[in-house]
Coordinates of C-alpha atoms and ligand atoms in Angstrom, one line a residue:
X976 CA 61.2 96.5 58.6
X977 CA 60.7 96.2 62.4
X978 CA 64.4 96.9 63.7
X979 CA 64.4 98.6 67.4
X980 CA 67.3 98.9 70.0
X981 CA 67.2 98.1 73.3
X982 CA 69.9 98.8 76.3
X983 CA 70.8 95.4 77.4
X984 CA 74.1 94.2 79.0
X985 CA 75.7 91.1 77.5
X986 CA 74.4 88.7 80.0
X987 CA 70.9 90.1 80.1
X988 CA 70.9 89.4 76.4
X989 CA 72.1 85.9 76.8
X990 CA 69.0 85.8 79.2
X991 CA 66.7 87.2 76.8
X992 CA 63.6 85.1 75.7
X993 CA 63.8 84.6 72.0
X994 CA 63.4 82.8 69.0
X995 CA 67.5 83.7 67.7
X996 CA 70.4 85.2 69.6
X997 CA 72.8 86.6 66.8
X998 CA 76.2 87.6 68.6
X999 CA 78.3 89.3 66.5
X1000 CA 81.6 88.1 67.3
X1001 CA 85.0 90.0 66.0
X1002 CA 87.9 88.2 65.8
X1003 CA 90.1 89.2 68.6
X1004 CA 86.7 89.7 70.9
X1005 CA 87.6 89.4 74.5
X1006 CA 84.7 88.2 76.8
X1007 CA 83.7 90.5 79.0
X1008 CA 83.3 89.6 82.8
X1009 CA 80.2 87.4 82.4
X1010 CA 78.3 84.8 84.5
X1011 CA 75.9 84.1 81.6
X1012 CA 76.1 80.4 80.0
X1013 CA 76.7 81.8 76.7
X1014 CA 79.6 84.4 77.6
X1015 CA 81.0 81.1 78.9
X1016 CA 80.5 79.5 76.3
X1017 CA 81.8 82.2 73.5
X1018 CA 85.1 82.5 76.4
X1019 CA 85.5 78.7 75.8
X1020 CA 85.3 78.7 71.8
X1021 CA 87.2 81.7 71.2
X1022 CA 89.8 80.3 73.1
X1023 CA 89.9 77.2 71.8
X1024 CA 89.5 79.2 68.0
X1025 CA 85.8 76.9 68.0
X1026 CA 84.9 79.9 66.5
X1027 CA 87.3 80.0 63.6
X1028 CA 90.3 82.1 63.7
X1029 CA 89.8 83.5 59.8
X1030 CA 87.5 83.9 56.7
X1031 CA 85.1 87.0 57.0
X1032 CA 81.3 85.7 58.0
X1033 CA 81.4 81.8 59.7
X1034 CA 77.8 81.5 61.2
X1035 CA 77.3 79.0 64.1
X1036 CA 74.1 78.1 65.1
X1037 CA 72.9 75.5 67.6
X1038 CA 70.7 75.0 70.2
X1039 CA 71.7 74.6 73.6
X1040 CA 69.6 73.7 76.5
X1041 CA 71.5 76.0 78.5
X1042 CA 70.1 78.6 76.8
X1043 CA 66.9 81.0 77.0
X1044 CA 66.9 81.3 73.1
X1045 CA 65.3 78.8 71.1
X1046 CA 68.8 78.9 68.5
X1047 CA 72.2 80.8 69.4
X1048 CA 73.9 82.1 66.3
X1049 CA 77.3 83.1 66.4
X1050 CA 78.4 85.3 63.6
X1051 CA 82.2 85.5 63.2
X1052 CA 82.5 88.9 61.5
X1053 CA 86.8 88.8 61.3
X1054 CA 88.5 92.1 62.3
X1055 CA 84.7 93.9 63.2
X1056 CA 85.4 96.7 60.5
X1057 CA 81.9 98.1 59.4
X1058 CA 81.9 96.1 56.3
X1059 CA 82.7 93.3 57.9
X1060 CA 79.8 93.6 60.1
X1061 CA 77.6 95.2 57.5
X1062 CA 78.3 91.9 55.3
X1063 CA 77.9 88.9 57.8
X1064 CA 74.8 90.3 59.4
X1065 CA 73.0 91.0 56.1
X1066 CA 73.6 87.2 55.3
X1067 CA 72.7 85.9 58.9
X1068 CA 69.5 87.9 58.3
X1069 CA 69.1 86.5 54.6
X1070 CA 69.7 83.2 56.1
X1071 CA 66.8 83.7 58.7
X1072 CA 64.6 84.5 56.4
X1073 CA 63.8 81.1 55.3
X1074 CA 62.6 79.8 58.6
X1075 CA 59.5 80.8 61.1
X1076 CA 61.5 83.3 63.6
X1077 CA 59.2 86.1 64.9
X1078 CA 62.0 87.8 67.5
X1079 CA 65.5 88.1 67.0
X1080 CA 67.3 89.8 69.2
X1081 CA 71.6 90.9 68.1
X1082 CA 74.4 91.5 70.7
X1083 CA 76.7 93.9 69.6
X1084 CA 78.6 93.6 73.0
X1085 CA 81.5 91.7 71.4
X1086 CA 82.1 94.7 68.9
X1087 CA 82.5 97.7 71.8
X1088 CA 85.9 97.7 70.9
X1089 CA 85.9 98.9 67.4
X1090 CA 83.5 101.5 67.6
X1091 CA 86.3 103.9 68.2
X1092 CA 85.7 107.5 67.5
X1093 CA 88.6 107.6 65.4
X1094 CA 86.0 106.0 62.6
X1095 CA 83.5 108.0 61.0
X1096 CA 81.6 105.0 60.4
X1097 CA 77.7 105.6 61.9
X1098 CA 76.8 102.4 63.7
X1099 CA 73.7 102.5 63.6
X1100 CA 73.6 102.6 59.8
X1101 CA 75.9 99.9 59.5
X1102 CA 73.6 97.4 61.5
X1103 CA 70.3 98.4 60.8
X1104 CA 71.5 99.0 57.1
X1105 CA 72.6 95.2 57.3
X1106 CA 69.4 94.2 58.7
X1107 CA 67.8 96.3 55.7
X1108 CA 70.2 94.5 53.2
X1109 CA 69.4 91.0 54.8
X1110 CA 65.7 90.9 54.5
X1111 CA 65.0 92.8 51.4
X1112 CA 62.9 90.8 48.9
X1113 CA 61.2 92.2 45.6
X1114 CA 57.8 90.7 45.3
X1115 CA 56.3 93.2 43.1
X1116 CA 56.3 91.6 39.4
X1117 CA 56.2 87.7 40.8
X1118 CA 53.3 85.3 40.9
X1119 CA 54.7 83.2 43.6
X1120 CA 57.6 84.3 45.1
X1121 CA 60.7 81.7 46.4
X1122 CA 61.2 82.9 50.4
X1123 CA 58.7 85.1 52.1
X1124 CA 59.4 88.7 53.3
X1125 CA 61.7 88.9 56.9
X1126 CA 59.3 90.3 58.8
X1127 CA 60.5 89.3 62.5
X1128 CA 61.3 91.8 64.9
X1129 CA 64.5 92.3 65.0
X1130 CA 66.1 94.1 68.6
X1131 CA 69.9 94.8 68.6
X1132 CA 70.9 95.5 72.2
X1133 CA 73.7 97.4 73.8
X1134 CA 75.4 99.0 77.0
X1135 CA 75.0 102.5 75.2
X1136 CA 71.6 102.0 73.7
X1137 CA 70.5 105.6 74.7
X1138 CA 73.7 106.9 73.0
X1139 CA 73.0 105.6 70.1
X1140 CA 69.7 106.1 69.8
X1141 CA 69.4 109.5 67.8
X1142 CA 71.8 108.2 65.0
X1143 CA 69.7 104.4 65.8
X1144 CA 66.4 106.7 64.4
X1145 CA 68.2 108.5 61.8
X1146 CA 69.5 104.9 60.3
X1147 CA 65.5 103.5 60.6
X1148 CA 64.5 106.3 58.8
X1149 CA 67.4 105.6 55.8
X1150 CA 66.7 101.9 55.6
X1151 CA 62.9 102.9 55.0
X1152 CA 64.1 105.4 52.2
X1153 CA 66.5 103.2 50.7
X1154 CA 63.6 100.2 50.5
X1155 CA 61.8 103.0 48.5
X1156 CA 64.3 103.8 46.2
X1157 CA 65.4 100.3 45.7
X1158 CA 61.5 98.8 44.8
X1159 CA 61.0 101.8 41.9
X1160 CA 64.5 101.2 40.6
X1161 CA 63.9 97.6 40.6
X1162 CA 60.7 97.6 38.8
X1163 CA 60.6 96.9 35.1
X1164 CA 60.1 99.8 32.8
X1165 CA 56.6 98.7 32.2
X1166 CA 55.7 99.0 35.7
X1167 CA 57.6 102.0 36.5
X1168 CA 56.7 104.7 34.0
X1169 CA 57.0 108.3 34.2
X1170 CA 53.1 108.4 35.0
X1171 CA 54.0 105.2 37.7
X1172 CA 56.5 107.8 39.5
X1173 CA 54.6 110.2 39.7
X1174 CA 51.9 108.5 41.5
X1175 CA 54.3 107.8 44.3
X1176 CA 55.7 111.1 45.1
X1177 CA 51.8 112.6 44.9
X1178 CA 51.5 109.9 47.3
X1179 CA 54.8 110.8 49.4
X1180 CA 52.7 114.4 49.6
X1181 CA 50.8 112.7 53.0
X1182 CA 53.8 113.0 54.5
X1183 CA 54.1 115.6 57.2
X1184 CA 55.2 119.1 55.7
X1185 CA 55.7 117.3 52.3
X1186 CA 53.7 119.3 49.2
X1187 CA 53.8 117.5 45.8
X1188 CA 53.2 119.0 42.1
X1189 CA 53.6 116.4 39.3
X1190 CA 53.3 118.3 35.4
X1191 CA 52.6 116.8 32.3
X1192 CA 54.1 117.6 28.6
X1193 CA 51.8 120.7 28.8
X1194 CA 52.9 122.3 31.8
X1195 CA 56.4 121.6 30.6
X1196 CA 56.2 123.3 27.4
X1197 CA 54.8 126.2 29.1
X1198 CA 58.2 126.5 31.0
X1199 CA 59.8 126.3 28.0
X1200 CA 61.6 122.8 28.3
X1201 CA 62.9 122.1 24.9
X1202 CA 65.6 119.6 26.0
X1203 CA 63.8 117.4 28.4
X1204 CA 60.9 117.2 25.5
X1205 CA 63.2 116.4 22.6
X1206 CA 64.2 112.9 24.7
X1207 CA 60.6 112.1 25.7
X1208 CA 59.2 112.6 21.9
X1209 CA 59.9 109.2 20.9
X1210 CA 58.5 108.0 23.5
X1211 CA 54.6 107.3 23.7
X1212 CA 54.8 107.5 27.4
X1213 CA 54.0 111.2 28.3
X1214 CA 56.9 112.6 30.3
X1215 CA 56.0 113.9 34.1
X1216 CA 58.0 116.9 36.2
X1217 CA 58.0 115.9 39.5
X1218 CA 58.4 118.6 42.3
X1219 CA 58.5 118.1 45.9
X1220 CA 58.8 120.2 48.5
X1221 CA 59.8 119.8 52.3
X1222 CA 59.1 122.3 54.3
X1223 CA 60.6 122.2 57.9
X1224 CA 62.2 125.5 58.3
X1225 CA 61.3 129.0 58.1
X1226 CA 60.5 129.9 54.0
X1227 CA 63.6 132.4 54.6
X1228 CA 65.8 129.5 54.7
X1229 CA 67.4 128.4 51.3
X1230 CA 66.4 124.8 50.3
X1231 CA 68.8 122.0 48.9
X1232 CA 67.4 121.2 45.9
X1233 CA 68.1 117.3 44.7
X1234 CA 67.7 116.5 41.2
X1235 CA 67.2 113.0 40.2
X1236 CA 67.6 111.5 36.4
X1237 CA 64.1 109.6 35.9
X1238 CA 65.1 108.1 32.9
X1239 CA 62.7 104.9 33.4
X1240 CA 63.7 103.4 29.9
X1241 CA 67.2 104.3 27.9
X1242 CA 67.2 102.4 24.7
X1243 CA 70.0 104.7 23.5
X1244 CA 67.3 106.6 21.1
X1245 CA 68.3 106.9 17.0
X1246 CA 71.6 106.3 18.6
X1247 CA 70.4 102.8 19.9
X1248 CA 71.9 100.3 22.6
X1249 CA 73.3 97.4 21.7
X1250 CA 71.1 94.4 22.9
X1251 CA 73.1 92.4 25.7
X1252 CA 72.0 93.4 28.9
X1253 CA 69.7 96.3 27.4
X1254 CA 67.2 95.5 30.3
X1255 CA 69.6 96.8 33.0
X1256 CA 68.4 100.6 31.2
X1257 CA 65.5 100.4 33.4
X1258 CA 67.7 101.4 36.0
X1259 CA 68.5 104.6 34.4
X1260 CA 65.6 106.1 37.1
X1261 CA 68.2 105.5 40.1
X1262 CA 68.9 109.1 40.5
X1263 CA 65.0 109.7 40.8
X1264 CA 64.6 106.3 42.9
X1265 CA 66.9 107.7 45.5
X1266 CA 66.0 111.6 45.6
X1267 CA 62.4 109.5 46.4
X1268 CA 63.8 107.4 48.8
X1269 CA 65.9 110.3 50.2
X1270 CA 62.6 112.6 50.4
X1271 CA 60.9 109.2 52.7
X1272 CA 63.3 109.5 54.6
X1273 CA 63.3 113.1 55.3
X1274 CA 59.1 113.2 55.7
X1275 CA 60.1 110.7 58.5
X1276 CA 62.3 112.2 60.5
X1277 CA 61.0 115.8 60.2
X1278 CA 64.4 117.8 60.4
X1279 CA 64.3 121.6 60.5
X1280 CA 65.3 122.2 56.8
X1281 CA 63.8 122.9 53.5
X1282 CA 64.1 120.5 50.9
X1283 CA 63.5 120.6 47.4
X1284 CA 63.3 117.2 44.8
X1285 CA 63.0 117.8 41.1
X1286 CA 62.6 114.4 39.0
X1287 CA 62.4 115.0 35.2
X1288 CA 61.1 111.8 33.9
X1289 CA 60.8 110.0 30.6
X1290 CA 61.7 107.0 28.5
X1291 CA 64.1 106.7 25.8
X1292 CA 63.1 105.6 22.5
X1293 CA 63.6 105.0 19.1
X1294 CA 60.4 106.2 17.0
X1295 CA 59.2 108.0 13.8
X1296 CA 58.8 111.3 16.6
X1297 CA 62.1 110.6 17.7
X1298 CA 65.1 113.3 18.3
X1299 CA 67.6 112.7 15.8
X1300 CA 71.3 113.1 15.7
X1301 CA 72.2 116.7 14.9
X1302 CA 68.5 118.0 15.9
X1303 CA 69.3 121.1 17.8
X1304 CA 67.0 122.2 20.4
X1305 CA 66.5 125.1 22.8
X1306 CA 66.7 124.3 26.5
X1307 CA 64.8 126.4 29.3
X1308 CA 68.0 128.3 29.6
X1309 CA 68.1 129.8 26.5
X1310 CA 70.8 127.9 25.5
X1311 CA 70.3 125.8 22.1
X1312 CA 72.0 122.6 22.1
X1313 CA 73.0 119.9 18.9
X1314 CA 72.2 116.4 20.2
X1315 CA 74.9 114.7 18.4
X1316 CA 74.0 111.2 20.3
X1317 CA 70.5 111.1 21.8
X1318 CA 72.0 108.4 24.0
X1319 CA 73.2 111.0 26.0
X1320 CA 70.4 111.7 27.1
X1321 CA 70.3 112.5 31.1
X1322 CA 72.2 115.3 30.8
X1323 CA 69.3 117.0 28.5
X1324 CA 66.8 116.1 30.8
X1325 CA 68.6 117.2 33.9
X1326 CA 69.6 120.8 32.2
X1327 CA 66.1 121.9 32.2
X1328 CA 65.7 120.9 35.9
X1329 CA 68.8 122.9 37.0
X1330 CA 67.6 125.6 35.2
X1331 CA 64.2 125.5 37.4
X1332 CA 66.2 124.9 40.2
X1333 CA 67.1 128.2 40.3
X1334 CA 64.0 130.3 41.1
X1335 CA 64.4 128.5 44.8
X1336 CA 67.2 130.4 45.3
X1337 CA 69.1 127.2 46.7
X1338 CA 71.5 126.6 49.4
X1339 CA 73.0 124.1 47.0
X1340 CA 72.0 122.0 44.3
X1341 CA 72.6 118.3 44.3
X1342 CA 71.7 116.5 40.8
X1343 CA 72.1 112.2 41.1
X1344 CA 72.2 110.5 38.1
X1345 CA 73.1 106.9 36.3
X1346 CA 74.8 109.4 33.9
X1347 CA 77.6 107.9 32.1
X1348 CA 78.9 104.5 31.1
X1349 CA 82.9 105.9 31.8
X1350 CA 81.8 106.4 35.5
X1351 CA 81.8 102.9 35.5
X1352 CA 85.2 102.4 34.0
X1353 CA 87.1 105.3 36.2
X1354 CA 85.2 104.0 39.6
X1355 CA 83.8 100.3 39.5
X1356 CA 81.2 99.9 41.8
X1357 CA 82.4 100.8 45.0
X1358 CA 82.6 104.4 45.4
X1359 CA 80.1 106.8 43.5
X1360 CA 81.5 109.8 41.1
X1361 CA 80.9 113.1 43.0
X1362 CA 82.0 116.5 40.9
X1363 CA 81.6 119.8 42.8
X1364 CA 83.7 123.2 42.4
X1365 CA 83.2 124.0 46.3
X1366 CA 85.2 122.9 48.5
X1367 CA 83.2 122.8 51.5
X1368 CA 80.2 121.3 50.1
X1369 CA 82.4 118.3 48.2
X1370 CA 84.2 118.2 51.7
X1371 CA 80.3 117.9 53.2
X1372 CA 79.4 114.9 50.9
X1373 CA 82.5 113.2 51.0
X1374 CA 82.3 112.8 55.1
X1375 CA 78.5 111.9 54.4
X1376 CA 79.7 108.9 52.6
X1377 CA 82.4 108.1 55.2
X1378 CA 79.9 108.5 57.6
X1379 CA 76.6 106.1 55.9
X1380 CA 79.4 104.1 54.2
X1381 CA 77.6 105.2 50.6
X1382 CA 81.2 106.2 49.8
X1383 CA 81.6 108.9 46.9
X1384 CA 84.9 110.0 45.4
X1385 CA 85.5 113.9 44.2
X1386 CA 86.2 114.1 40.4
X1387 CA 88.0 116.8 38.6
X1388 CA 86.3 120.2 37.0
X1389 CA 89.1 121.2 35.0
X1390 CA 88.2 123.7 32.5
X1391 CA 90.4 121.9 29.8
X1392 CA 87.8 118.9 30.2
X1393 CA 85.5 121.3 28.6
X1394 CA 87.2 122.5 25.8
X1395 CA 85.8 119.6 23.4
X1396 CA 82.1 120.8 24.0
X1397 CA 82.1 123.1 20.8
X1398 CA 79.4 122.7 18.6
X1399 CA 79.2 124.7 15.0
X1400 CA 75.4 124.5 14.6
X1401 CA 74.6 125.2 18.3
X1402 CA 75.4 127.1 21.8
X1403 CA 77.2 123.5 22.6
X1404 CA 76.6 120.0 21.8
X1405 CA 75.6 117.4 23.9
X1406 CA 78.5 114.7 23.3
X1407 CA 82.8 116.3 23.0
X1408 CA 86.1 114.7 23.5
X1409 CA 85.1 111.1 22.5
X1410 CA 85.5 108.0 25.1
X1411 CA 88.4 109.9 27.4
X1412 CA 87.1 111.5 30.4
X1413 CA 83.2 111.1 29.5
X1414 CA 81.9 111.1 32.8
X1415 CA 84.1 114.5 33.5
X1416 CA 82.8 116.0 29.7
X1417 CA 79.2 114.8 31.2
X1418 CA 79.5 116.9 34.2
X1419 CA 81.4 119.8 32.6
X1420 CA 78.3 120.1 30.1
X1421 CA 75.6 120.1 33.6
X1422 CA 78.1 122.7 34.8
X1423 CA 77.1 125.3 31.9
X1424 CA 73.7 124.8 33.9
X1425 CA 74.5 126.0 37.4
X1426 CA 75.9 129.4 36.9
X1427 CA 72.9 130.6 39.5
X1428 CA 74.0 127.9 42.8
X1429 CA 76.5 125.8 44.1
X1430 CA 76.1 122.7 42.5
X1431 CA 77.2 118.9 43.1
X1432 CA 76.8 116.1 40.6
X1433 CA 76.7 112.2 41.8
X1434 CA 77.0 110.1 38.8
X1435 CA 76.1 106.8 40.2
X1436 CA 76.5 104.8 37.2
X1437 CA 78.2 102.1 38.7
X1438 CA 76.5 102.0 42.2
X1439 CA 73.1 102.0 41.7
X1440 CA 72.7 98.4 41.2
X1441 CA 74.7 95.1 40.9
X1442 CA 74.3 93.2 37.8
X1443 CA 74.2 89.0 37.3
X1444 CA 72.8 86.7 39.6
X1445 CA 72.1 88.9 42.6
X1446 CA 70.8 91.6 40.2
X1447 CA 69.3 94.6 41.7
X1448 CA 69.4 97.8 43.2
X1449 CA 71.5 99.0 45.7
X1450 CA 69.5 101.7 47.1
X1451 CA 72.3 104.0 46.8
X1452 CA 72.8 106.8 47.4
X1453 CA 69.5 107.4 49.6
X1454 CA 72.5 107.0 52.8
X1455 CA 74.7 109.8 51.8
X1456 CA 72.3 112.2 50.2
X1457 CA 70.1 111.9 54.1
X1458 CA 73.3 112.2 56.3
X1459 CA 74.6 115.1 54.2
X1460 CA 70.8 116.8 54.3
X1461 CA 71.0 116.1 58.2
X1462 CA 74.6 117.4 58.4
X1463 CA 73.2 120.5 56.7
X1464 CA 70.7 120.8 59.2
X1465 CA 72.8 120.4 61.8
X1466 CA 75.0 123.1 60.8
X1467 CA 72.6 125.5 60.1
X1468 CA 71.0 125.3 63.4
X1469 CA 74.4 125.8 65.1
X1470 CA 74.5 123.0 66.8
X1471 CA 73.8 119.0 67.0
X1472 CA 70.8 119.5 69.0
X1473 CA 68.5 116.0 68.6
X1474 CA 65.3 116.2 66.0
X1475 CA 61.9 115.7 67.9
X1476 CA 62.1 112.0 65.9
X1477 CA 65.2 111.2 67.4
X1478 CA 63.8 112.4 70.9
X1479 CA 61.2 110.2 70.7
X1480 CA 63.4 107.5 70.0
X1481 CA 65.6 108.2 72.9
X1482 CA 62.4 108.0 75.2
X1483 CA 61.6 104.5 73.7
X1484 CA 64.7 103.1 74.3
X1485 CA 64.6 101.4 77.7
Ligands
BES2041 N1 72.2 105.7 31.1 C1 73.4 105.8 30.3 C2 74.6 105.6 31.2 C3 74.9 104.2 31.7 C4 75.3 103.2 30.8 C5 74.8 103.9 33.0 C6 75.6 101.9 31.3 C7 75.1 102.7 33.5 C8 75.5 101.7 32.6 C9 73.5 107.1 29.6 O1 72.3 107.7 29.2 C10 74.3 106.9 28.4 O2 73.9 106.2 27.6 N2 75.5 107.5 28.4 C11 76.4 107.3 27.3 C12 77.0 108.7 27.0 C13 77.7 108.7 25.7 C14 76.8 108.6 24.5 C15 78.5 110.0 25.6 C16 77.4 106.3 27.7 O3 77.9 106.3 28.8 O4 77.8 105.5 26.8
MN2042 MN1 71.7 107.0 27.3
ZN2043 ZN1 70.7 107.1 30.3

């Protein structure tokens, strides 16, 4: 993506030589003082509501020999909210995409008014997240593809340009993680194997300050995994540990650890799927997709902080070899656990993780996973499960959210929600308490496994992709996961002092 931001006043923009001028126009705009053709013109049509008093994203687009660019689009983006603006300018872009344009340039001018401090909302990651959304294409499995790659360079322009652009880097850095996360979790199964993932994050390790160790079913027997190898034994795949490290603090300073579910085929096991929409289960690798795509981001921007990502990764399958219902197996804990439905499955693989997790003496732990089927039902797909028993770091990834507009929502811990996890042949079972509360009994089990850290979960069941005819993934929740690691940053250093990236970025910005 070739997204840069440039400090330009309105009418220098409506000046500007290029192929498209997108103005972003909110509904109760007003003009600014302006001797440019085009403020005139905008002045004109909003008074005369030309540009359509309602209805979220209206797009005009003419040309005008009046002006310097070759096509004018005005997008309409109603009240100027970050949704709103997020929405309209990932279809304008989409729209784009189609035709020959090598230089667009976006005014932002008519939005100054709604970037009020009062919302958390980064605007940066709003419009270059847009731009992201807008021109993403997946080319990888098809022969010929319908549309081509956006690949025009795209310049937003503002009064405040320098202002924004620490955050403007931050955001570049996101949308290059989230196009990461969401071309592995995108990938069929066939193409995105344990072994597949791997491969990336050992190639992720030329990344500055980025070290990369990938195991194999002997190294993890050696550590004494029982749980993550009873779900990869019916699988003919061999199962890989991923570990990655980011070192850019002293060794003294505690790491975050993220721990991502690389489930990269769930057929359910013995306890098998039912068919429709099976092929969605090759999304179950989200959490690993987007600790990936969060670790991009992170080798890019370079922020003083250690960083830890732990990606467990197997298929799912149904086999001779295969973990059966009532098999009871000993994880690296010590623990031994029944598996009394071997499609739940993440939260054995992801046990054995937070149980390595803890010789890095972690900050905090962070584990992301497409865990449960009732995250789904208690949180659609807007807002991603987030369970955590402190209240400063649940605080911490709840304002992340707010801020990248990944949004999250805190879930309770209850003990009670626990009680059902009683197993007579075992330390616990994997499954308790039936349907009710499963994505709460889901995390309550990954608690038993955190005695050692603080500990977040992010079950992101229902945001790590969309289903039906715009099937595919979302890239979540690469946007949260960065801004918190950044905020974390931040905070340990004291203050908000810029990164060298975003330094750089400022000097760019002319
Ligand atoms: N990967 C699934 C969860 C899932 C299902 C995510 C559908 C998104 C959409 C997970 O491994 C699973 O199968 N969970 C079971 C748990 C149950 C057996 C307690 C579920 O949610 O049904
Ligand atoms: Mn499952
Ligand atoms: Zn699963």
């Amino acid at each position: 993506m070739n997204v840069e931001l440039k400090n330009l006043s309105f009418d220098a923009a409506c000046l500007a030589r290029t192929d498209v001028l997108v103005v972003l126009v909110a509904k109760d705009f007003k003009v600014p003082a302006t001797t440019s053709a085009l403020g005139a013109w905008l002045q004109q049509a909003v008074k005369t509501g030309g540009l359509g008093g309602s209805g979220a994203t209206q797009v005009q687009s003419f040309a005008d020999p009046r002006f310097v660019a070759k096509q004018v689009v005005a997008v309409h983006v109603d009240s100027g909210d970050a949704d709103g603006v997020r929405s309209a300018l990932a279809a304008c872009v989409k729209s784009l995409s189609s035709s020959n344009v090598k230089t667009v340039l976006v005014s932002v001018h008519a939005l100054q008014l709604h970037r009020s401090s009062a919302n958390k909302r980064d605007w940066s990651q709003t419009l270059v997240g847009a731009i992201e959304q807008g021109s993403y294409l997946y080319t990888t499995s098809k022969s010929t593809t319908v549309g081509k790659p956006f690949n025009a360079r795209v310049t937003i322009c503002a009064d405040d340009a320098l202002a924004l652009a620490p955050q403007f880097a931050v955001a570049k850095a996101v949308a290059s993680g989230v196009a990461v996360a969401k071309e592995w979790a995108n990938r069929p199964a066939n193409l995105a194997t344990p072994t597949h993932l791997g491969e990336q994050a050992k190639a992720m390790g030329k990344l500055r300050n980025m070290q990369v160790q990938v195991m194999g079913p002997r190294e993890v027997a050696k550590l004494k995994m029982g749980s993550f190898m009873a779900v990869a034994q019916g699988s003919t795949e061999p199962l890989r540990f991923i570990v990655m490290q980011y070192k850019g603090a002293p060794q003294t300073q505690a790491p975050v650890v993220l721990v991502g579910k690389g489930i990269t085929f769930d057929t359910g096991g013995i306890s098998i799927k039912p068919s429709p929409d099976m092929d969605e289960m090759k999304y179950d690798m989200g959490g690993a997709a987007s600790v990936l795509g969060a670790m991009q981001a992170i080798g890019e921007l370079q922020p003083k902080v250690n960083v830890v990502a732990l990606i467990p990764s197997c298929e799912n399958m149904p086999d001779a070899n295969a973990v059966k219902p009532g098999d009871v197996v000993t994880s690296m804990s010590g623990q031994t656990i029944e598996i009394l439905n071997t499609d739940a499955e993440g939260r054995l693989i992801l046990c054995d993780a937070l149980t390595y997790a803890t010789r890095y003496k972690p900050a905090h732990v962070i584990d992301v996973a497409t865990l449960t089927g009732a995250c789904v039902i208690a949180l659609g797909h807007v807002r991603t499960g987030m369970f955590c028993a402190d209240d400063a770091l649940a605080q911490s990834l709840s304002n992340a959210g707010e801020v990248s507009g990944d949004l999250c929502w805190r879930m309770p811990l209850d003990a009670a929600y626990g009680a059902a996890l009683k197993s007579n042949f075992a330390d616990i079972p994997n499954i308790g308490g039936g349907r009710a509360g499963g994505a709460i009994t889901a995390a309550k089990f990954l608690e038993k496994f955190t005695a050692d850290f603080k500990w977040a979960h992010l079950d992101i069941a229902g945001t790590a992709w969309v289903s039906g005819s715009q099937k595919g993934s979302t890239g979540r929740p690469v946007p949260l996961l960065v801004t918190h690691v950044l905020q974390h940053a931040a905070g340990l250093a004291g203050n908000t002092k810029p990164t060298t990236a975003s330094k750089r970025a400022a000097k760019k910005v002319s």
